[in-house]
Coordinates of C-alpha atoms in Angstrom, one line a residue:
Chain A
X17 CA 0.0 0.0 0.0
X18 CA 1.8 3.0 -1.1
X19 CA 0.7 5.8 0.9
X20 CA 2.7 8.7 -0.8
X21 CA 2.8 8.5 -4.1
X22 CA 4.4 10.7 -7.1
X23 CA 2.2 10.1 -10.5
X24 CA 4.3 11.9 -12.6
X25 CA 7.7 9.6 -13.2
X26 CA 9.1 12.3 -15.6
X27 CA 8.4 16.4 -16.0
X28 CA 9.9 18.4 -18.8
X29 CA 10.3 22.3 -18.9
X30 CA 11.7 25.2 -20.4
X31 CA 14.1 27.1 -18.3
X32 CA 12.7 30.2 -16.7
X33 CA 9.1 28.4 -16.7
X34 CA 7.2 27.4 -13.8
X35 CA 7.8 23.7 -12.7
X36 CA 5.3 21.8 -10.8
X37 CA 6.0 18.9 -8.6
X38 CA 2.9 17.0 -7.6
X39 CA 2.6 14.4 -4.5
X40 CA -1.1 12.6 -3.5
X41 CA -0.9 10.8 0.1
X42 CA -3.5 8.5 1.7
X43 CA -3.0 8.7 5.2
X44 CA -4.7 11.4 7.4
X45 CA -2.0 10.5 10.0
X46 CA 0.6 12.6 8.3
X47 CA 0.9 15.3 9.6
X48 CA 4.7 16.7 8.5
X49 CA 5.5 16.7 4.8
X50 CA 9.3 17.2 3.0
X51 CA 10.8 17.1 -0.5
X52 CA 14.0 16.1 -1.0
X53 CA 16.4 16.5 -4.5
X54 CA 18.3 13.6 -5.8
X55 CA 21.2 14.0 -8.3
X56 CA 23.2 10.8 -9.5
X57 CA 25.7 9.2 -7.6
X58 CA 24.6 11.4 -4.6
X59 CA 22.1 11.0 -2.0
X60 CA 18.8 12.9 -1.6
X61 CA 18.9 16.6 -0.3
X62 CA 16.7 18.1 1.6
X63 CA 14.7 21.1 -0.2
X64 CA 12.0 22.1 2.0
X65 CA 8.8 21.6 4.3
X66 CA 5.6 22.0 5.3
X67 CA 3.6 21.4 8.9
X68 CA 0.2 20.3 7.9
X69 CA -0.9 23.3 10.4
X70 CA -0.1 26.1 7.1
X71 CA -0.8 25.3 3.8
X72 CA 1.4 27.5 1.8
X73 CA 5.6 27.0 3.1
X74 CA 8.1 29.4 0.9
X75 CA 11.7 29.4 0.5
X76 CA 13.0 31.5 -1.9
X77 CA 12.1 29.7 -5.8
X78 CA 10.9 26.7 -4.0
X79 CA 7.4 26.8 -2.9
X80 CA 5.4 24.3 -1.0
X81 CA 1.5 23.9 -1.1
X82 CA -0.3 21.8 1.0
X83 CA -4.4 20.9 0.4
X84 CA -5.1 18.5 3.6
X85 CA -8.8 17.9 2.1
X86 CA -7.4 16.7 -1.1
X87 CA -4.2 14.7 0.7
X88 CA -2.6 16.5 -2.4
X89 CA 0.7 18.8 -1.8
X90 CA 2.5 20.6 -4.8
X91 CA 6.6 21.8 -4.7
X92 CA 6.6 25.0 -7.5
X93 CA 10.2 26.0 -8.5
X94 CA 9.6 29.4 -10.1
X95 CA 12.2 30.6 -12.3
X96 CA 13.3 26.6 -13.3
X97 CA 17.2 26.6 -14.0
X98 CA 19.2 23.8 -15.7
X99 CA 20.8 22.9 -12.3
X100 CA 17.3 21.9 -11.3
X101 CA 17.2 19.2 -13.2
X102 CA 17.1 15.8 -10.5
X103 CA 14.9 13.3 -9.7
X104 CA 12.5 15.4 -6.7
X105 CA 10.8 13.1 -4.0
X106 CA 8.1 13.8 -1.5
X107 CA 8.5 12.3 1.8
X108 CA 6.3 12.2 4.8
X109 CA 7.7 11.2 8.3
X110 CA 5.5 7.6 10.5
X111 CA 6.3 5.4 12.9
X112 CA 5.9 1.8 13.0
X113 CA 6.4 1.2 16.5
X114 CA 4.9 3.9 18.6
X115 CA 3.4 6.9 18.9
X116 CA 5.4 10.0 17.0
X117 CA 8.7 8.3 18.0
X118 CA 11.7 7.9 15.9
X119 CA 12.7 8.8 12.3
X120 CA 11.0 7.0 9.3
X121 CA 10.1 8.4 6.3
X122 CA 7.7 7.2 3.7
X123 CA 8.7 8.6 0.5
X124 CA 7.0 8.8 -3.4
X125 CA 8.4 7.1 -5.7
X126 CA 10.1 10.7 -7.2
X127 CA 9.5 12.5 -10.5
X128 CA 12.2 13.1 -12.4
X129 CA 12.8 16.7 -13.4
X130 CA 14.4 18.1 -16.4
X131 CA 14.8 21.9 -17.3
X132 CA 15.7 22.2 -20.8
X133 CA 18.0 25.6 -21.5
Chain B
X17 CA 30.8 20.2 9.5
X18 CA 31.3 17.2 7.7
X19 CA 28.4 15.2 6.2
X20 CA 27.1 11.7 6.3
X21 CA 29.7 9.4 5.3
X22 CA 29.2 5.8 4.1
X23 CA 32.1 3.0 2.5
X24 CA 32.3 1.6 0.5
X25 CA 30.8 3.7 -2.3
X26 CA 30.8 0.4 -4.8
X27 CA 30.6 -3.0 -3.7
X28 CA 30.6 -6.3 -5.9
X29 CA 29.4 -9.4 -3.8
X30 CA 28.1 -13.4 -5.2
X31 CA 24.8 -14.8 -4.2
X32 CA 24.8 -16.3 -0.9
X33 CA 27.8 -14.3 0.5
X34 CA 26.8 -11.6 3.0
X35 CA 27.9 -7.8 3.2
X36 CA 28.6 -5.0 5.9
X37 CA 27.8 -1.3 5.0
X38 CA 29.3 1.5 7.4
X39 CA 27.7 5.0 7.7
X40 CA 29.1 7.7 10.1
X41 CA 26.3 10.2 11.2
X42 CA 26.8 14.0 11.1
X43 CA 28.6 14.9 14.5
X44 CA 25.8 15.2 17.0
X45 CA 23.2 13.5 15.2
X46 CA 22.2 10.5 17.4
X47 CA 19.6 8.7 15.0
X48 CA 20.9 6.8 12.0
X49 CA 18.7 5.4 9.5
X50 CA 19.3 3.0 6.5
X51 CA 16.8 2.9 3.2
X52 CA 17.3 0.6 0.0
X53 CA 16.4 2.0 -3.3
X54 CA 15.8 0.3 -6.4
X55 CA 14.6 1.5 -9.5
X56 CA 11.2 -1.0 -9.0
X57 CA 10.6 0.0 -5.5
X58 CA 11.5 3.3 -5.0
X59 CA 13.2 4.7 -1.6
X60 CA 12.2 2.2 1.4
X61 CA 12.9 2.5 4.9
X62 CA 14.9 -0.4 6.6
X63 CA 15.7 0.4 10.4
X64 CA 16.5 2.7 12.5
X65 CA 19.2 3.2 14.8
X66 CA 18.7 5.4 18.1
X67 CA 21.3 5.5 21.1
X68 CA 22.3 2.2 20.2
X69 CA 18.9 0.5 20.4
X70 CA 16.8 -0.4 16.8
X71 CA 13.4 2.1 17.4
X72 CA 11.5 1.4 14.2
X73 CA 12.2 -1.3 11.4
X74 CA 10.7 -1.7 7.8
X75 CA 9.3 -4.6 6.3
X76 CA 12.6 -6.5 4.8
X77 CA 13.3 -10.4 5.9
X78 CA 15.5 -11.0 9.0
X79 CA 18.4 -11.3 6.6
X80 CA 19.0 -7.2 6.9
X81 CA 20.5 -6.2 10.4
X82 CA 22.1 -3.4 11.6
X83 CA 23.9 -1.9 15.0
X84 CA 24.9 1.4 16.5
X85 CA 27.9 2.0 18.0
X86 CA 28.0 4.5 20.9
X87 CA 29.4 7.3 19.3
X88 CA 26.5 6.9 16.7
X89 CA 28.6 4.9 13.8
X90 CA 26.0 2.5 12.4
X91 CA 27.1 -0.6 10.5
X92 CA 24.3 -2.4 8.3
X93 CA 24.4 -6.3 7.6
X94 CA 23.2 -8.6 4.9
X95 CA 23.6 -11.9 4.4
X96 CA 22.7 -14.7 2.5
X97 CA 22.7 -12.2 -0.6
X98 CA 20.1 -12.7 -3.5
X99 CA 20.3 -10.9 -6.6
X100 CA 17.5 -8.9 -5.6
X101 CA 19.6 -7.5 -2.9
X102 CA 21.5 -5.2 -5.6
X103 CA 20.7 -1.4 -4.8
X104 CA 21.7 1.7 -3.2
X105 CA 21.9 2.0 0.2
X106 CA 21.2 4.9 1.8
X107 CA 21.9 5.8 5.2
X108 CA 20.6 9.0 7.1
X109 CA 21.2 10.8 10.0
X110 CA 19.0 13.1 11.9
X111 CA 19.6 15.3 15.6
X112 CA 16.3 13.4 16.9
X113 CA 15.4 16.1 19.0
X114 CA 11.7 16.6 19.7
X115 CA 9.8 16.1 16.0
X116 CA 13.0 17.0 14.0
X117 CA 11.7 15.3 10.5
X118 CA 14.9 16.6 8.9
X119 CA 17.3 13.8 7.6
X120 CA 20.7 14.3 5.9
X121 CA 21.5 11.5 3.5
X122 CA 25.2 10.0 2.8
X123 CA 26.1 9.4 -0.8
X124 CA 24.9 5.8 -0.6
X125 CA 26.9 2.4 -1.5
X126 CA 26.0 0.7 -4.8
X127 CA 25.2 -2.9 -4.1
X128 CA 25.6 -5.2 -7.0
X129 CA 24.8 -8.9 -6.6
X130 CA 26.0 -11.5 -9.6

């Protein structure tokens, strides 16, 4: 059962154009959503958050939106540059074992990104 | 500050034989976490690693360990290898103070099983 999931597997756009990263989850538990960048040969980078208490979380061309009716959250990257391109993955943080303890994090299966110059 | 380290980077291994990953965590971070990914199943979570003790494990067969050392180091085991074993494996670290969600990743060691 995936519980976060990333429909898009691939994303193409013009540099300087608006990209849009989209990410559906299924459980109302979550309450704590990140996105992370992965280049090859490297491991994921955190980008940025949201708390599910806002909706809107904004970190210079990165922008997170969160719709908690629709599970649905959205990462814009207004202007796209070259050195965007990566594969982006939404994550959200569970626990298996008790209540809001420890680090786990479910995460989409990633969109890959590609800004074309 | 120096960031998540892992070795090897690259690892060739037969079926059946079993392997030992090492991470060290960011200085200060006390949780260490291990995820596979493969280009079928996406980034999963395996265990993780808290003041020595295992606090939360994924749903992977009893042939995937792990331990914490006390000064945080983390050491992942697999044995028995299949060929489905062959992946990147990610290890994380995190402060794992109050609800910190943020997680710094180490470059990963490529897994290839023949």
């Amino acid at each position: 059962d995936q519980q976060v999931k990333q429909n898009s597997p691939s994303l193409s756009v013009q540099e300087g154009r608006i990209s849009i990263l989209n990410c559906d989850y299924t459980n109302s538990m979550f309450d704590y959503f990140l996105w992370y960048k992965k280049y090859p040969a490297e491991g994921p980078t955190f980008l940025i958050s949201i708390s599910s208490i806002k909706d809107k979380n904004e970190d210079g061309r990165f922008t997170v939106f969160l719709n908690k009716s629709a599970k649905h959250l959205s990462l814009h990257i207004v202007p796209s540059q070259p050195g965007d391109s990566a594969v982006y993955f939404c994550a959200a943080p569970s626990s298996l074992m008790n209540n809001n303890a420890g680090n786990m994090l479910t995460f989409g299966g990633g969109t890959r990104l590609m800004v074309k110059p | 500050k120096a960031g998540v380290t892992q070795t090897p980077r690259y690892l060739i291994k037969t079926r059946g034989q079993q392997v030992t990953l090492s991470c060290s965590p960011i200085s200060g971070h006390r949780s260490v976490s291990w995820y596979q990914q493969t280009p079928g199943q996406g980034l999963q979570f395996l265990f993780e690693y808290f003041s020595e003790t295992q606090r939360n494990k994924g749903n992977f067969p009893g042939r995937f360990s792990g331990r914490q050392f006390s000064n945080s180091r983390s050491e992942m085991n697999v044995s028995t290898l299949e060929l489905g074993d062959s992946a990147l494996y990610l290890c994380a670290s995190s402060l794992a103070r109050g609800r910190s969600y943020e997680q710094y990743f180490g470059p990963g060691t490529r897994l290839t099983v023949t």
